[in-house]
CSV table of C-alpha atoms and ligand atoms in Angstrom, one decimal:
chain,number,residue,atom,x,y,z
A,1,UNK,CA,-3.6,0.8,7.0
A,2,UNK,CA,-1.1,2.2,4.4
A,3,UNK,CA,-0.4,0.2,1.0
A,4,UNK,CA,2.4,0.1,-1.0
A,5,UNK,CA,2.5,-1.3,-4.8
A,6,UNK,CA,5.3,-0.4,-7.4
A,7,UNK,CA,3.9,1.7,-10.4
A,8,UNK,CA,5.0,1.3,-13.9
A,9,UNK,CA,5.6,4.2,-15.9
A,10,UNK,CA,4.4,4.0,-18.9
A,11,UNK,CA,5.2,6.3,-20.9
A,12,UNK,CA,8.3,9.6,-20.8
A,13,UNK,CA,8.5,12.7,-22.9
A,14,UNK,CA,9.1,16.5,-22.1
A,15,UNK,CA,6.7,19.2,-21.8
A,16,UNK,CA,6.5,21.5,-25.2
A,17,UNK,CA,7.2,24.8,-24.2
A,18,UNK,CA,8.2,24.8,-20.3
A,19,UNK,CA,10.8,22.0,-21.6
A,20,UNK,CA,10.2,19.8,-18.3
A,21,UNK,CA,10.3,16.2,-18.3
A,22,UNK,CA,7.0,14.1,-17.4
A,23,UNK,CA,6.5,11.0,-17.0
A,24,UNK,CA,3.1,9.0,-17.4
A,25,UNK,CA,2.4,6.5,-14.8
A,26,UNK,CA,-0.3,3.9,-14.5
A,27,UNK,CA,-1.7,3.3,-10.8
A,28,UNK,CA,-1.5,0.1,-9.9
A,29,UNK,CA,-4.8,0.5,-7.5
A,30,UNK,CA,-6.8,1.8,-10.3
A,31,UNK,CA,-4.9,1.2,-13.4
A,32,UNK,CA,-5.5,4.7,-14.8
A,33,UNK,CA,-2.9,6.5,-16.7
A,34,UNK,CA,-1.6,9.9,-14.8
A,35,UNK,CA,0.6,12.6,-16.0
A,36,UNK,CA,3.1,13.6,-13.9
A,37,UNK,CA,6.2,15.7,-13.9
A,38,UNK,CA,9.2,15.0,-12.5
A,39,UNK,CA,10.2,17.5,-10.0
A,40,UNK,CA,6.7,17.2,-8.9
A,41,UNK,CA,7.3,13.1,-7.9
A,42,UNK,CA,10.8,13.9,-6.2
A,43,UNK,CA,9.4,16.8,-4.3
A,44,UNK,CA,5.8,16.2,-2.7
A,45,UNK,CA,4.4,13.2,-5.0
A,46,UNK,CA,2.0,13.2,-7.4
A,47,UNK,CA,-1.8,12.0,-6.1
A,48,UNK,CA,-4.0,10.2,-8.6
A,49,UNK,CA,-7.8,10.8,-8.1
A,50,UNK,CA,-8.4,7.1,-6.4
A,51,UNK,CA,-5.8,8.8,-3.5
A,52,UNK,CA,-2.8,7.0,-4.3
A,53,UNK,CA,0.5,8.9,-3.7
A,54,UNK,CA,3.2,8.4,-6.2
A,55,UNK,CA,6.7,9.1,-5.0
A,56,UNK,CA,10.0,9.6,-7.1
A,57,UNK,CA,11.2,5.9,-6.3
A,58,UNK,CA,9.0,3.7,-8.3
A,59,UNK,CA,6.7,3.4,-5.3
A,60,UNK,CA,2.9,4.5,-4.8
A,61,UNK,CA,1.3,4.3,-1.2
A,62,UNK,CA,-2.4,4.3,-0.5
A,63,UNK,CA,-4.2,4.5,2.5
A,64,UNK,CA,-6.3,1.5,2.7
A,65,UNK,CA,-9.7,0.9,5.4
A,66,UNK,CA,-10.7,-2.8,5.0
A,67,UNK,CA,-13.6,-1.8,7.1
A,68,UNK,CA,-14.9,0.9,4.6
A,69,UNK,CA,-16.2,-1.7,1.8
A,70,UNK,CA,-16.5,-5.5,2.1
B,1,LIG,ZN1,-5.3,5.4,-8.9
């Protein structure tokens, strides 16, 4: 079962060096704060390490299994 929660972004600045814009954004199924850039979210998404997908419109998906943990 897929999830879908809005993410906040917490945080913007631009990369010293390669001059591209990132964003930080903090899952909303784990509430850790992920670096991403932002070609990278309107392309393929940026996965955080608890296997949410962030996309470019303000929206992270998860694959959910109620029957994995109780
Ligand atoms: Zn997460």
């Amino acid at each position: 079962m897929k999830s879908t929660r809005p993410y906040e972004v917490t945080r913007r600045s631009r990369d010293h060096g390669s001059g591209r814009k990132a964003i930080w954004i903090r899952c909303p199924f784990c509430a850790v704060e992920v670096k991403a850039f932002v070609w990278s979210l309107s392309g393929s998404g940026k996965r955080c390490e608890c296997g949410a997908l962030f996309g470019a419109r303000g929206k992270a998906t998860k694959e959910q299994n109620p029957e994995a943990r109780s």
